[in-house]
Short mmCIF file of C-alpha atoms in Angstrom, two decimals:
data_model
loop_
_atom_site.label_atom_id
_atom_site.label_comp_id
_atom_site.label_asym_id
_atom_site.label_seq_id
_atom_site.Cartn_x
_atom_site.Cartn_y
_atom_site.Cartn_z
CA UNK A 1 -8.45 35.85 -11.91
CA UNK A 2 -5.24 34.56 -9.36
CA UNK A 3 -1.99 35.50 -10.67
CA UNK A 4 0.94 33.13 -9.67
CA UNK A 5 4.54 32.65 -10.16
CA UNK A 6 5.77 29.08 -9.79
CA UNK A 7 9.81 28.65 -8.89
CA UNK A 8 11.45 25.35 -8.81
CA UNK A 9 12.13 22.71 -11.61
CA UNK A 10 11.33 19.23 -9.57
CA UNK A 11 8.22 17.11 -9.65
CA UNK A 12 6.27 19.03 -7.09
CA UNK A 13 6.88 22.10 -9.63
CA UNK A 14 6.05 20.62 -12.37
CA UNK A 15 2.81 18.65 -11.07
CA UNK A 16 1.85 22.35 -9.83
CA UNK A 17 2.60 23.76 -13.26
CA UNK A 18 0.16 21.33 -14.84
CA UNK A 19 -2.24 21.59 -12.63
CA UNK A 20 -2.12 25.40 -12.32
CA UNK A 21 -2.38 25.36 -16.52
CA UNK A 22 -5.48 23.59 -16.60
CA UNK A 23 -7.29 25.44 -13.88
CA UNK A 24 -9.86 27.96 -15.24
CA UNK A 25 -8.94 30.69 -12.91
CA UNK A 26 -5.09 30.80 -12.81
CA UNK A 27 -2.80 32.37 -14.60
CA UNK A 28 0.98 31.55 -14.40
CA UNK A 29 2.78 34.92 -15.06
CA UNK A 30 6.10 33.11 -15.18
CA UNK A 31 8.03 30.03 -14.44
CA UNK A 32 11.31 30.42 -12.68
CA UNK A 33 14.30 27.97 -12.12
CA UNK A 34 17.77 28.42 -11.63
CA UNK A 35 18.75 25.52 -13.96
CA UNK A 36 15.95 26.99 -16.90
CA UNK A 37 17.09 23.77 -19.33
CA UNK A 38 15.03 21.85 -16.56
CA UNK A 39 11.99 23.43 -17.49
CA UNK A 40 12.77 24.48 -21.05
CA UNK A 41 10.44 21.82 -22.28
CA UNK A 42 7.39 24.37 -20.96
CA UNK A 43 8.51 27.12 -22.48
CA UNK A 44 5.94 27.10 -25.55
CA UNK A 45 3.42 27.28 -22.41
CA UNK A 46 4.62 29.60 -20.00
CA UNK A 47 7.17 32.37 -20.30
CA UNK A 48 10.09 30.31 -18.26
CA UNK A 49 12.99 32.42 -16.35
CA UNK A 50 16.30 31.89 -14.56
CA UNK A 51 16.63 35.10 -13.55
CA UNK A 52 15.02 36.86 -10.16
CA UNK A 53 14.79 40.31 -11.07
CA UNK A 54 12.50 39.44 -14.06
CA UNK A 55 9.97 38.09 -11.97
CA UNK A 56 6.93 40.26 -12.24
CA UNK A 57 4.13 41.63 -9.73
CA UNK A 58 1.72 38.57 -8.61
CA UNK A 59 -0.66 37.38 -6.24
CA UNK A 60 1.22 34.58 -5.38
CA UNK A 61 4.76 33.39 -5.05
CA UNK A 62 4.81 29.22 -5.13
CA UNK A 63 8.45 28.14 -3.99
CA UNK A 64 8.44 24.59 -4.94
CA UNK A 65 12.06 23.90 -3.99
CA UNK A 66 13.93 21.71 -1.77
CA UNK A 67 13.52 22.20 1.64
CA UNK A 68 17.39 23.49 2.64
CA UNK A 69 16.69 25.66 -0.55
CA UNK A 70 13.73 27.76 0.90
CA UNK A 71 15.20 30.29 3.32
CA UNK A 72 17.78 31.53 0.62
CA UNK A 73 15.48 31.69 -2.22
CA UNK A 74 13.01 33.96 -0.48
CA UNK A 75 15.40 36.44 1.02
CA UNK A 76 17.00 36.64 -2.59
CA UNK A 77 13.56 37.50 -4.25
CA UNK A 78 13.61 41.49 -5.17
CA UNK A 79 10.11 42.57 -3.51
CA UNK A 80 8.58 42.53 0.07
CA UNK A 81 4.84 42.39 1.20
CA UNK A 82 3.79 39.72 -1.13
CA UNK A 83 2.42 36.22 -0.44
CA UNK A 84 5.01 34.07 -0.98
CA UNK A 85 4.42 29.93 -0.08
CA UNK A 86 6.20 26.96 0.07
CA UNK A 87 4.94 23.47 -0.46
CA UNK A 88 7.11 21.16 2.00
CA UNK A 89 5.61 19.16 4.67
CA UNK A 90 8.27 19.29 6.99
CA UNK A 91 10.11 22.71 6.78
CA UNK A 92 8.25 25.87 9.13
CA UNK A 93 6.11 28.57 7.62
CA UNK A 94 8.97 30.96 9.65
CA UNK A 95 11.83 29.73 7.40
CA UNK A 96 10.17 32.14 4.66
CA UNK A 97 11.82 35.29 4.91
CA UNK A 98 9.88 37.75 6.81
CA UNK A 99 9.46 40.78 4.28
CA UNK A 100 6.93 38.50 2.85
CA UNK A 101 3.27 37.30 3.84
CA UNK A 102 3.88 34.06 4.52
CA UNK A 103 1.98 30.50 4.14
CA UNK A 104 2.22 27.03 2.91
CA UNK A 105 0.88 25.52 0.14
CA UNK A 106 1.37 21.47 1.38
CA UNK A 107 0.12 18.91 -1.56
CA UNK A 108 0.01 15.54 0.24
CA UNK A 109 0.87 13.46 -2.37
CA UNK A 110 3.77 11.49 -3.97
CA UNK A 111 5.35 13.03 -7.33
CA UNK A 112 7.78 11.35 -9.90
CA UNK A 113 8.13 12.50 -13.34
CA UNK A 114 6.61 9.33 -14.54
CA UNK A 115 3.23 9.16 -13.18
CA UNK A 116 0.28 11.41 -14.05
CA UNK A 117 -1.46 12.84 -11.05
CA UNK A 118 -5.41 13.52 -10.99
CA UNK A 119 -4.92 16.65 -8.71
CA UNK A 120 -8.48 16.75 -7.90
CA UNK A 121 -7.96 14.02 -5.39
CA UNK A 122 -4.69 15.39 -3.78
CA UNK A 123 -5.40 16.62 -0.24
CA UNK A 124 -3.59 20.21 -0.41
CA UNK A 125 -3.23 21.23 3.34
CA UNK A 126 -3.06 24.95 3.68
CA UNK A 127 -1.49 27.33 6.55
CA UNK A 128 -0.13 31.19 7.06
CA UNK A 129 0.83 33.45 9.47
CA UNK A 130 -1.37 36.21 7.91
CA UNK A 131 -4.85 36.11 8.63
CA UNK A 132 -5.67 38.31 5.20
CA UNK A 133 -3.81 35.87 2.87
CA UNK A 134 -6.23 32.70 3.97
CA UNK A 135 -8.79 33.40 1.30
CA UNK A 136 -6.17 33.64 -1.76
CA UNK A 137 -4.48 30.66 -0.69
CA UNK A 138 -7.74 28.72 -0.26
CA UNK A 139 -9.22 30.09 -3.78
CA UNK A 140 -5.86 28.80 -5.11
CA UNK A 141 -5.86 25.12 -3.56
CA UNK A 142 -9.56 24.92 -4.80
CA UNK A 143 -8.59 25.68 -7.86
CA UNK A 144 -6.94 22.30 -8.75
CA UNK A 145 -8.24 20.52 -5.85
CA UNK A 146 -11.63 19.46 -4.40
CA UNK A 147 -9.59 18.44 -0.99
CA UNK A 148 -8.43 21.69 0.97
CA UNK A 149 -7.85 21.40 4.60
CA UNK A 150 -6.57 24.18 6.74
CA UNK A 151 -3.76 22.62 9.03
CA UNK A 152 -1.67 24.15 11.73
CA UNK A 153 2.07 23.53 11.62
CA UNK A 154 2.34 20.44 14.30
CA UNK A 155 -0.50 18.76 12.02
CA UNK A 156 1.42 19.07 8.97
CA UNK A 157 4.81 17.81 10.33
CA UNK A 158 2.94 14.94 11.24
CA UNK A 159 0.89 14.35 8.29
CA UNK A 160 4.21 14.36 6.22
CA UNK A 161 5.84 12.03 9.22
CA UNK A 162 2.62 9.52 8.51
CA UNK A 163 3.59 10.21 4.84
CA UNK A 164 6.62 8.61 4.91
CA UNK A 165 5.25 5.67 7.09
CA UNK A 166 2.42 4.84 4.25
CA UNK A 167 4.39 5.74 1.12
CA UNK A 168 8.05 5.51 1.14
CA UNK A 169 8.25 2.75 4.25
CA UNK A 170 5.22 0.77 2.27
CA UNK A 171 7.04 1.17 -0.91
CA UNK A 172 10.09 -0.65 0.52
CA UNK A 173 7.90 -3.30 1.71
CA UNK A 174 7.01 -3.61 -2.28
CA UNK A 175 10.58 -3.52 -2.71
CA UNK A 176 11.29 -6.48 -0.68
CA UNK A 177 8.45 -8.43 -2.09
CA UNK A 178 10.07 -7.96 -5.01
CA UNK A 179 13.24 -9.39 -4.13
CA UNK A 180 11.80 -12.08 -2.13
CA UNK A 181 9.79 -13.43 -4.98
CA UNK A 182 12.20 -13.03 -7.68
CA UNK A 183 14.94 -15.16 -5.54
CA UNK A 184 12.62 -17.73 -6.20
CA UNK A 185 11.46 -17.32 -9.92
CA UNK A 186 8.40 -16.80 -8.88
CA UNK A 187 6.31 -13.24 -10.15
CA UNK A 188 6.30 -10.38 -8.39
CA UNK A 189 3.34 -9.66 -10.98
CA UNK A 190 1.32 -11.98 -8.98
CA UNK A 191 1.48 -9.67 -5.90
CA UNK A 192 0.02 -6.42 -7.68
CA UNK A 193 -3.49 -7.11 -7.27
CA UNK A 194 -3.17 -7.93 -3.27
CA UNK A 195 -1.13 -4.52 -3.02
CA UNK A 196 -3.92 -2.78 -4.56
CA UNK A 197 -6.40 -4.14 -2.48
CA UNK A 198 -4.77 -3.61 0.37
CA UNK A 199 -4.49 -0.20 -0.32
CA UNK A 200 -8.54 0.37 -1.26
CA UNK A 201 -9.61 -1.89 1.98
CA UNK A 202 -8.43 1.02 4.21
CA UNK A 203 -10.33 3.49 1.88
CA UNK A 204 -13.40 2.46 4.14
CA UNK A 205 -12.11 0.26 6.71
CA UNK A 206 -9.82 1.35 9.22
CA UNK A 207 -6.34 -0.22 9.21
CA UNK A 208 -7.30 -1.74 12.73
CA UNK A 209 -9.95 -3.37 11.31
CA UNK A 210 -8.65 -4.26 8.13
CA UNK A 211 -5.63 -6.53 9.37
CA UNK A 212 -5.45 -10.10 8.89
CA UNK A 213 -2.71 -12.50 8.73
CA UNK A 214 -0.07 -14.98 10.90
CA UNK A 215 0.71 -12.04 13.10
CA UNK A 216 -2.87 -10.87 14.05
CA UNK A 217 -3.50 -14.51 14.35
CA UNK A 218 -0.53 -15.56 16.63
CA UNK A 219 0.19 -18.25 14.24
CA UNK A 220 3.42 -18.92 15.74
CA UNK A 221 4.01 -21.91 13.20
CA UNK A 222 3.56 -19.90 10.25
CA UNK A 223 5.89 -17.06 11.89
CA UNK A 224 8.31 -19.43 12.17
CA UNK A 225 8.60 -20.81 8.79
CA UNK A 226 8.85 -17.54 7.50
CA UNK A 227 11.69 -16.89 9.01
CA UNK A 228 13.11 -19.94 8.08
CA UNK A 229 12.62 -18.99 4.81
CA UNK A 230 14.14 -15.30 4.96
CA UNK A 231 17.70 -15.51 3.82
CA UNK A 232 18.62 -11.91 4.27
CA UNK A 233 19.33 -11.09 8.27
CA UNK A 234 18.01 -7.40 7.14
CA UNK A 235 14.62 -8.79 6.01
CA UNK A 236 14.32 -10.92 9.08
CA UNK A 237 14.79 -8.26 11.31
CA UNK A 238 11.94 -6.43 9.73
CA UNK A 239 9.70 -9.33 9.59
CA UNK A 240 10.19 -9.52 13.27
CA UNK A 241 9.68 -6.03 14.44
CA UNK A 242 6.40 -5.45 12.16
CA UNK A 243 4.95 -9.05 13.43
CA UNK A 244 5.80 -7.65 16.95
CA UNK A 245 4.05 -4.44 16.18
CA UNK A 246 1.33 -5.94 14.86
CA UNK A 247 1.02 -8.06 17.77
CA UNK A 248 1.18 -5.03 20.16
CA UNK A 249 -1.88 -3.30 17.81
CA UNK A 250 -3.70 -6.24 18.55
CA UNK A 251 -3.26 -7.05 22.07
CA UNK A 252 -0.92 -10.19 21.46
CA UNK A 253 2.16 -8.83 23.65
CA UNK A 254 2.43 -6.07 26.26
CA UNK A 255 3.30 -3.06 25.66
CA UNK B 1 -19.69 -28.99 -16.06
CA UNK B 2 -17.31 -29.34 -12.66
CA UNK B 3 -18.78 -30.47 -9.72
CA UNK B 4 -17.55 -29.02 -6.08
CA UNK B 5 -17.78 -29.57 -2.70
CA UNK B 6 -16.75 -26.64 -0.17
CA UNK B 7 -15.45 -27.67 2.78
CA UNK B 8 -14.80 -24.64 5.63
CA UNK B 9 -16.63 -21.35 6.79
CA UNK B 10 -13.83 -18.84 7.17
CA UNK B 11 -13.33 -15.69 4.68
CA UNK B 12 -11.56 -17.79 1.84
CA UNK B 13 -14.50 -20.50 2.47
CA UNK B 14 -17.09 -17.91 1.77
CA UNK B 15 -15.26 -15.99 -0.77
CA UNK B 16 -14.74 -19.03 -2.89
CA UNK B 17 -18.32 -20.11 -2.32
CA UNK B 18 -19.47 -16.76 -4.18
CA UNK B 19 -17.32 -16.88 -6.96
CA UNK B 20 -18.16 -20.70 -7.60
CA UNK B 21 -21.60 -19.72 -7.63
CA UNK B 22 -21.51 -17.12 -10.00
CA UNK B 23 -19.31 -19.32 -12.44
CA UNK B 24 -21.51 -20.72 -15.29
CA UNK B 25 -19.50 -24.28 -15.46
CA UNK B 26 -19.27 -24.95 -11.53
CA UNK B 27 -21.69 -26.89 -10.04
CA UNK B 28 -21.23 -26.70 -6.08
CA UNK B 29 -22.97 -30.25 -4.93
CA UNK B 30 -22.48 -29.25 -0.94
CA UNK B 31 -20.96 -26.86 1.67
CA UNK B 32 -19.24 -28.18 4.79
CA UNK B 33 -18.74 -26.78 7.90
CA UNK B 34 -17.77 -28.34 11.27
CA UNK B 35 -20.09 -25.48 12.70
CA UNK B 36 -23.25 -25.63 10.49
CA UNK B 37 -24.32 -22.45 11.75
CA UNK B 38 -21.26 -20.49 10.33
CA UNK B 39 -22.72 -20.94 7.07
CA UNK B 40 -26.45 -21.15 7.85
CA UNK B 41 -27.26 -17.68 6.01
CA UNK B 42 -26.34 -19.69 2.97
CA UNK B 43 -28.58 -22.88 3.30
CA UNK B 44 -31.01 -21.44 0.39
CA UNK B 45 -28.31 -21.50 -1.87
CA UNK B 46 -26.71 -24.35 -1.70
CA UNK B 47 -27.12 -27.62 0.55
CA UNK B 48 -24.89 -26.84 3.94
CA UNK B 49 -23.90 -30.10 5.93
CA UNK B 50 -22.24 -30.56 8.94
CA UNK B 51 -21.59 -34.44 8.54
CA UNK B 52 -18.86 -35.64 6.17
CA UNK B 53 -20.41 -39.12 5.86
CA UNK B 54 -23.44 -36.95 3.82
CA UNK B 55 -20.78 -35.64 1.09
CA UNK B 56 -21.69 -37.18 -1.77
CA UNK B 57 -19.53 -37.82 -5.20
CA UNK B 58 -18.01 -34.45 -6.79
CA UNK B 59 -14.83 -34.18 -8.90
CA UNK B 60 -13.25 -31.71 -6.64
CA UNK B 61 -13.07 -31.24 -2.84
CA UNK B 62 -11.80 -27.76 -1.80
CA UNK B 63 -10.42 -27.50 1.64
CA UNK B 64 -10.61 -23.88 2.56
CA UNK B 65 -10.07 -24.22 6.20
CA UNK B 66 -7.15 -23.20 8.68
CA UNK B 67 -3.53 -24.33 7.42
CA UNK B 68 -3.41 -26.55 10.96
CA UNK B 69 -6.79 -28.69 10.36
CA UNK B 70 -6.19 -29.42 6.32
CA UNK B 71 -4.16 -32.84 7.37
CA UNK B 72 -6.91 -33.87 9.99
CA UNK B 73 -9.87 -33.10 8.13
CA UNK B 74 -8.17 -34.58 4.63
CA UNK B 75 -7.63 -38.09 6.21
CA UNK B 76 -10.96 -38.27 7.61
CA UNK B 77 -12.74 -37.39 4.08
CA UNK B 78 -14.71 -40.91 4.03
CA UNK B 79 -13.60 -41.46 0.39
CA UNK B 80 -10.23 -41.55 -1.56
CA UNK B 81 -8.74 -41.07 -4.93
CA UNK B 82 -10.42 -38.40 -5.52
CA UNK B 83 -9.02 -35.06 -6.19
CA UNK B 84 -8.72 -32.73 -3.50
CA UNK B 85 -7.35 -29.57 -2.99
CA UNK B 86 -5.90 -26.90 -0.20
CA UNK B 87 -6.17 -23.36 -0.35
CA UNK B 88 -3.29 -22.30 1.72
CA UNK B 89 0.05 -20.69 1.01
CA UNK B 90 2.13 -22.09 3.24
CA UNK B 91 1.19 -25.83 3.78
CA UNK B 92 2.97 -28.65 2.09
CA UNK B 93 0.57 -30.15 -0.51
CA UNK B 94 2.18 -33.65 0.94
CA UNK B 95 -0.15 -32.56 4.20
CA UNK B 96 -3.42 -33.65 2.36
CA UNK B 97 -3.98 -37.17 3.33
CA UNK B 98 -2.28 -39.52 0.76
CA UNK B 99 -5.37 -41.50 0.11
CA UNK B 100 -6.33 -38.73 -2.13
CA UNK B 101 -5.11 -37.02 -5.71
CA UNK B 102 -3.76 -34.03 -4.23
CA UNK B 103 -3.21 -30.36 -5.16
CA UNK B 104 -3.25 -26.71 -4.14
CA UNK B 105 -5.76 -24.01 -5.40
CA UNK B 106 -4.29 -20.92 -3.32
CA UNK B 107 -6.21 -17.58 -4.19
CA UNK B 108 -3.65 -15.08 -4.05
CA UNK B 109 -5.65 -11.90 -2.15
CA UNK B 110 -6.57 -10.94 1.53
CA UNK B 111 -9.78 -11.90 2.24
CA UNK B 112 -12.35 -10.27 5.04
CA UNK B 113 -15.83 -10.29 5.68
CA UNK B 114 -16.69 -6.73 5.13
CA UNK B 115 -14.84 -6.49 1.63
CA UNK B 116 -16.36 -7.58 -1.62
CA UNK B 117 -13.71 -8.93 -3.75
CA UNK B 118 -13.87 -8.91 -7.71
CA UNK B 119 -12.25 -12.43 -8.11
CA UNK B 120 -11.64 -11.87 -11.97
CA UNK B 121 -8.24 -10.46 -10.86
CA UNK B 122 -6.82 -12.61 -8.15
CA UNK B 123 -4.04 -14.47 -9.06
CA UNK B 124 -4.84 -18.74 -8.48
CA UNK B 125 -2.12 -20.01 -7.86
CA UNK B 126 -2.19 -23.81 -8.57
CA UNK B 127 -0.17 -26.87 -7.99
CA UNK B 128 -0.58 -31.09 -7.91
CA UNK B 129 1.22 -33.57 -7.45
CA UNK B 130 -1.30 -35.81 -9.88
CA UNK B 131 -0.54 -34.55 -13.44
CA UNK B 132 -3.45 -35.92 -14.61
CA UNK B 133 -5.33 -33.84 -12.10
CA UNK B 134 -3.90 -30.69 -13.77
CA UNK B 135 -6.47 -29.70 -16.33
CA UNK B 136 -9.35 -30.23 -13.76
CA UNK B 137 -7.50 -27.78 -11.59
CA UNK B 138 -6.96 -25.17 -14.23
CA UNK B 139 -10.47 -25.55 -15.41
CA UNK B 140 -11.99 -24.55 -11.84
CA UNK B 141 -9.23 -21.85 -11.50
CA UNK B 142 -10.43 -20.27 -15.05
CA UNK B 143 -13.90 -20.42 -14.19
CA UNK B 144 -13.44 -17.69 -11.61
CA UNK B 145 -10.10 -15.88 -12.64
CA UNK B 146 -8.20 -14.47 -15.39
CA UNK B 147 -5.00 -14.72 -13.70
CA UNK B 148 -4.37 -18.87 -13.61
CA UNK B 149 -0.65 -19.55 -12.60
CA UNK B 150 1.35 -22.63 -12.13
CA UNK B 151 3.62 -22.29 -9.16
CA UNK B 152 6.37 -24.99 -7.46
CA UNK B 153 5.60 -25.65 -3.48
CA UNK B 154 8.99 -23.15 -3.06
CA UNK B 155 7.59 -20.11 -5.31
CA UNK B 156 4.07 -20.68 -3.95
CA UNK B 157 5.58 -20.67 0.15
CA UNK B 158 7.87 -17.37 -0.85
CA UNK B 159 4.80 -15.60 -2.65
CA UNK B 160 2.86 -16.01 0.62
CA UNK B 161 5.98 -14.42 2.45
CA UNK B 162 6.02 -11.71 0.13
CA UNK B 163 2.27 -11.53 0.54
CA UNK B 164 2.95 -11.04 4.78
CA UNK B 165 5.29 -7.84 3.43
CA UNK B 166 2.94 -6.14 0.93
CA UNK B 167 0.04 -7.08 3.02
CA UNK B 168 -0.04 -7.18 6.55
CA UNK B 169 2.85 -5.28 7.42
CA UNK B 170 1.84 -2.53 5.25
CA UNK B 171 -1.39 -2.52 6.65
CA UNK B 172 0.50 -1.82 9.87
CA UNK B 173 2.02 0.90 8.38
CA UNK B 174 -1.33 2.43 7.49
CA UNK B 175 -2.18 1.57 11.25
CA UNK B 176 0.99 3.65 12.89
CA UNK B 177 -0.01 6.71 10.19
CA UNK B 178 -3.25 6.60 11.83
CA UNK B 179 -1.47 6.41 15.11
CA UNK B 180 0.47 9.24 14.73
CA UNK B 181 -1.83 11.87 12.94
CA UNK B 182 -4.83 11.28 15.08
CA UNK B 183 -2.25 12.00 18.11
CA UNK B 184 -1.59 15.47 16.85
CA UNK B 185 -5.66 15.80 15.96
CA UNK B 186 -4.55 15.29 12.18
CA UNK B 187 -6.83 13.53 10.05
CA UNK B 188 -5.84 10.41 8.80
CA UNK B 189 -7.78 10.64 6.04
CA UNK B 190 -6.09 13.10 4.24
CA UNK B 191 -3.39 9.85 3.48
CA UNK B 192 -5.86 8.22 1.81
CA UNK B 193 -5.12 9.68 -1.83
CA UNK B 194 -1.72 9.15 -0.97
CA UNK B 195 -2.03 5.50 0.19
CA UNK B 196 -3.84 4.52 -3.20
CA UNK B 197 -1.49 6.65 -4.99
CA UNK B 198 1.55 4.37 -3.68
CA UNK B 199 -0.07 1.01 -4.54
CA UNK B 200 -1.32 2.43 -7.92
CA UNK B 201 2.32 3.42 -8.75
CA UNK B 202 3.74 0.22 -8.28
CA UNK B 203 1.39 -1.21 -10.85
CA UNK B 204 3.30 -0.08 -13.84
CA UNK B 205 6.50 0.96 -12.00
CA UNK B 206 9.45 -1.41 -10.43
CA UNK B 207 9.41 -0.53 -6.55
CA UNK B 208 12.97 0.87 -6.95
CA UNK B 209 12.12 3.12 -9.71
CA UNK B 210 8.67 4.53 -7.68
CA UNK B 211 10.56 5.36 -4.44
CA UNK B 212 11.34 8.89 -3.23
CA UNK B 213 11.64 10.65 0.39
CA UNK B 214 14.44 11.67 2.84
CA UNK B 215 15.87 8.38 3.06
CA UNK B 216 16.41 7.91 -0.65
CA UNK B 217 17.36 11.11 -0.84
CA UNK B 218 20.17 10.67 2.33
CA UNK B 219 17.92 13.94 3.88
CA UNK B 220 19.50 13.68 6.85
CA UNK B 221 17.67 17.02 8.17
CA UNK B 222 14.45 15.66 7.67
CA UNK B 223 15.06 12.41 9.10
CA UNK B 224 16.47 13.86 12.37
CA UNK B 225 13.21 15.61 12.56
CA UNK B 226 10.82 12.72 12.02
CA UNK B 227 12.64 10.44 14.62
CA UNK B 228 12.48 13.73 17.17
CA UNK B 229 8.89 13.83 16.11
CA UNK B 230 8.35 10.23 16.78
CA UNK B 231 7.04 9.54 20.81
CA UNK B 232 6.85 6.26 20.90
CA UNK B 233 10.75 4.28 20.84
CA UNK B 234 8.58 1.20 19.03
CA UNK B 235 7.97 3.51 15.85
CA UNK B 236 11.27 5.17 16.29
CA UNK B 237 12.83 1.30 15.53
CA UNK B 238 10.70 0.68 12.76
CA UNK B 239 11.51 4.07 10.92
CA UNK B 240 15.01 3.34 11.58
CA UNK B 241 15.15 0.10 10.38
CA UNK B 242 12.93 0.69 7.17
CA UNK B 243 15.11 4.26 6.53
CA UNK B 244 17.87 1.69 6.74
CA UNK B 245 16.21 -0.83 4.37
CA UNK B 246 15.74 1.79 1.94
CA UNK B 247 19.70 3.29 2.25
CA UNK B 248 20.64 -0.28 1.59
CA UNK B 249 18.52 -0.82 -1.60
CA UNK B 250 19.12 2.74 -3.33
CA UNK B 251 23.12 2.39 -2.31
CA UNK B 252 23.73 5.10 0.67
CA UNK B 253 24.75 2.47 2.45
CA UNK B 254 27.14 -0.47 2.66
CA UNK B 255 25.32 -4.19 3.07
#
């Protein structure tokens, strides 16, 4: 049995709470948040607290708070020499106060209040500068996920950066698709199967092999038509830049 | 029973052939290709031909050929007053020779040799300038798909354009994610659940509501870190432009 204290009240904290709660070999001692109202709806499932001095002894303390809050909160913790993990993709493990045993527990997924997440398939990237803590972190991760990966700081930071491309930027392309279709009274819904298939395709095929379309074919006529059709200069810029990017990748343009 | 002749040998032609073949109320009279070798592996399933003069009478002729070939091939067809459809998202229905009854049968999906497609969920956008042909086109579409939509030319063109954003450009963002991770010896595979979740999320939630990340939060520190981490100026440009785009959408920047 691993005993855990969760700190934070955002989406990552909430999804982690639910996953830890379901896991057989994890006991959640407390859930701490500065703003106890934010987690009050869970008060029948776990002891919620907003006073750091009330935190009792646990095997692991998980700081699921915003990047900027990690350093401060870790130094306010009224104990030392315990295993303290943060969940951020981009913050250094050294941001955690050095009075603790320090590590990272980074779930590589997009979390929002609205969407249910099946944690079993969420890759957990783990890292520690206290080698003896590694088995505990690994057990904690394996208790909720089938995909647990030891990564170093550089790899974690680059995964976080790549996640912005494949998640936030991709979602913005969906948004632009939404704007463009609605502007002509066409239904965005008609694009949904394509969106899903595009994502499914690269589960087995490399993105390089999966590519199709006018940019890859260097179909100048269609590219010209599309640029003419786009009314917003900003959308034109994105079309041009990503078309160039595809053509660089597929050898249509010199680097 | 609707009798069909397929013309063309590319991915769309091949996937349509398979879907028509499976449908109960469709009979494929012939499959024509200029390059008969390209379709010879199907010669036991259908009569393959490479001579237009051999084409016999059918209810519908489906031109699943490249955009540039539609006009020429349609005028070479040795008959008139029959229903001839093209499958392109961006070509005008008037590109088909006016000696025919003309229409469009545009399956809004990405087709590649490697990936199996479940046609039932592929939206088929249909259009015709011969109103009497509409029921035949609709029956043909409903024989292979549950999602059949009448769209006008402007809507079809804009759907095709939006498809480039949500499919080709999105796939290029996956490619960049691949390049960035591999450059640090991190595994692209770890991003695959995130890619899938990002696509699943917008099946129920609008892309506007689904957005998360540093650009939306206006988290300047993370954005600065990411730009510093990117080695390729071209990747930096894409990062900057899409970050601006998200900030325009979410009110962080003046338009």
